[in-house]
mmCIF file of C-alpha atoms in Angstrom:
data_model
loop_
_atom_site.group_PDB
_atom_site.id
_atom_site.type_symbol
_atom_site.label_atom_id
_atom_site.label_comp_id
_atom_site.label_asym_id
_atom_site.label_seq_id
_atom_site.Cartn_x
_atom_site.Cartn_y
_atom_site.Cartn_z
ATOM 1 C CA SER A 1 -18.049 5.878 13.848
ATOM 2 C CA GLY A 2 -16.654 3.049 15.949
ATOM 3 C CA GLU A 3 -15.119 1.175 13.026
ATOM 4 C CA ARG A 4 -11.460 0.216 13.167
ATOM 5 C CA SER A 5 -9.094 0.865 10.308
ATOM 6 C CA PRO A 6 -7.784 -2.170 8.429
ATOM 7 C CA GLU A 7 -4.309 -1.369 9.807
ATOM 8 C CA GLY A 8 -5.664 -1.302 13.363
ATOM 9 C CA VAL A 9 -7.409 -4.624 12.910
ATOM 10 C CA ARG A 10 -4.295 -6.166 11.362
ATOM 11 C CA ALA A 11 -2.128 -4.881 14.237
ATOM 12 C CA ALA A 12 -4.568 -6.269 16.806
ATOM 13 C CA VAL A 13 -4.591 -9.675 15.103
ATOM 14 C CA GLU A 14 -0.777 -9.723 14.880
ATOM 15 C CA PHE A 15 -0.577 -8.896 18.590
ATOM 16 C CA GLU A 16 -3.023 -11.657 19.533
ATOM 17 C CA LEU A 17 -1.169 -14.216 17.411
ATOM 18 C CA ALA A 18 2.149 -13.222 18.981
ATOM 19 C CA MET A 19 0.696 -13.427 22.505
ATOM 20 C CA ASN A 20 -0.675 -16.892 21.697
ATOM 21 C CA LYS A 21 2.877 -17.906 20.746
ATOM 22 C CA VAL A 22 4.190 -16.455 24.020
ATOM 23 C CA GLU A 23 1.703 -18.661 25.883
ATOM 24 C CA GLN A 24 2.797 -21.683 23.830
ATOM 25 C CA VAL A 25 6.483 -21.232 24.688
ATOM 26 C CA SER A 26 5.757 -20.497 28.344
ATOM 27 C CA SER A 27 4.934 -22.859 31.176
ATOM 28 C CA GLU A 28 3.823 -19.995 33.415
ATOM 29 C CA THR A 29 0.342 -19.145 34.652
ATOM 30 C CA ARG A 30 -2.294 -17.307 32.680
ATOM 31 C CA GLY A 31 -2.141 -14.511 35.257
ATOM 32 C CA THR A 32 1.559 -14.030 34.600
ATOM 33 C CA ILE A 33 0.921 -13.949 30.846
ATOM 34 C CA THR A 34 -1.909 -11.452 31.423
ATOM 35 C CA ALA A 35 0.506 -9.194 33.312
ATOM 36 C CA LEU A 36 2.949 -9.409 30.392
ATOM 37 C CA ARG A 37 0.124 -8.568 27.967
ATOM 38 C CA GLN A 38 -0.772 -5.494 30.049
ATOM 39 C CA ASP A 39 2.880 -4.393 30.205
ATOM 40 C CA ILE A 40 3.194 -4.715 26.436
ATOM 41 C CA ASN A 41 0.039 -2.674 25.861
ATOM 42 C CA THR A 42 1.197 0.004 28.319
ATOM 43 C CA LEU A 43 4.653 0.206 26.736
ATOM 44 C CA ALA A 44 3.214 0.319 23.230
ATOM 45 C CA THR A 45 0.840 3.132 24.139
ATOM 46 C CA SER A 46 3.256 5.209 26.202
ATOM 47 C CA LEU A 47 6.246 4.861 23.873
ATOM 48 C CA GLY A 48 4.524 4.640 20.501
ATOM 49 C CA VAL A 49 5.970 1.181 19.850
ATOM 50 C CA SER A 50 4.052 -1.579 18.073
ATOM 51 C CA SER A 51 2.496 -4.000 20.561
ATOM 52 C CA ALA A 52 2.899 -6.785 17.999
ATOM 53 C CA SER A 53 6.637 -6.126 17.689
ATOM 54 C CA LEU A 54 6.994 -6.112 21.485
ATOM 55 C CA ALA A 55 5.093 -9.406 21.658
ATOM 56 C CA GLU A 56 7.369 -10.886 18.968
ATOM 57 C CA THR A 57 10.370 -9.799 21.030
ATOM 58 C CA ALA A 58 8.764 -11.463 24.068
ATOM 59 C CA ILE A 59 8.599 -14.739 22.128
ATOM 60 C CA THR A 60 12.322 -14.531 21.395
ATOM 61 C CA LEU A 61 13.136 -13.741 25.025
ATOM 62 C CA LYS A 62 10.970 -16.611 26.282
ATOM 63 C CA GLN A 63 12.595 -19.008 23.803
ATOM 64 C CA ALA A 64 15.981 -17.859 25.131
ATOM 65 C CA GLY A 65 14.944 -19.133 28.554
ATOM 66 C CA LEU A 66 13.846 -15.968 30.339
ATOM 67 C CA SER A 67 10.922 -16.165 32.752
ATOM 68 C CA VAL A 68 7.883 -13.990 32.056
ATOM 69 C CA ASN A 69 8.991 -11.576 34.781
ATOM 70 C CA GLN A 70 12.481 -11.375 33.276
ATOM 71 C CA THR A 71 10.877 -10.890 29.857
ATOM 72 C CA ARG A 72 8.743 -8.040 31.229
ATOM 73 C CA ASP A 73 11.842 -6.314 32.645
ATOM 74 C CA ALA A 74 13.800 -6.834 29.420
ATOM 75 C CA LEU A 75 10.966 -5.487 27.270
ATOM 76 C CA LYS A 76 10.773 -2.351 29.397
ATOM 77 C CA ALA A 77 14.512 -1.791 29.001
ATOM 78 C CA LEU A 78 14.461 -2.543 25.266
ATOM 79 C CA ALA A 79 11.436 -0.332 24.605
ATOM 80 C CA LEU A 80 13.127 2.578 26.344
ATOM 81 C CA THR A 81 16.206 2.221 24.153
ATOM 82 C CA ASP A 82 14.287 1.776 20.881
#
């Protein structure tokens, strides 16, 4: 059936909460945040990395002063080395 596992639901909620935090610490456009969201989902799927953990890393990078585009590049590099 089309039901999600409790773990899948929890992971999705954690990802959404983390992305909300990314938006809160960013002054950039929704379109830029959407691109970051898509990059995180692509990286998570292709590399088998948790999208929530990537989003949490994005929060840290944004708080360190990186732009969303710099954050996207850094996440790609970090995900490849994980």
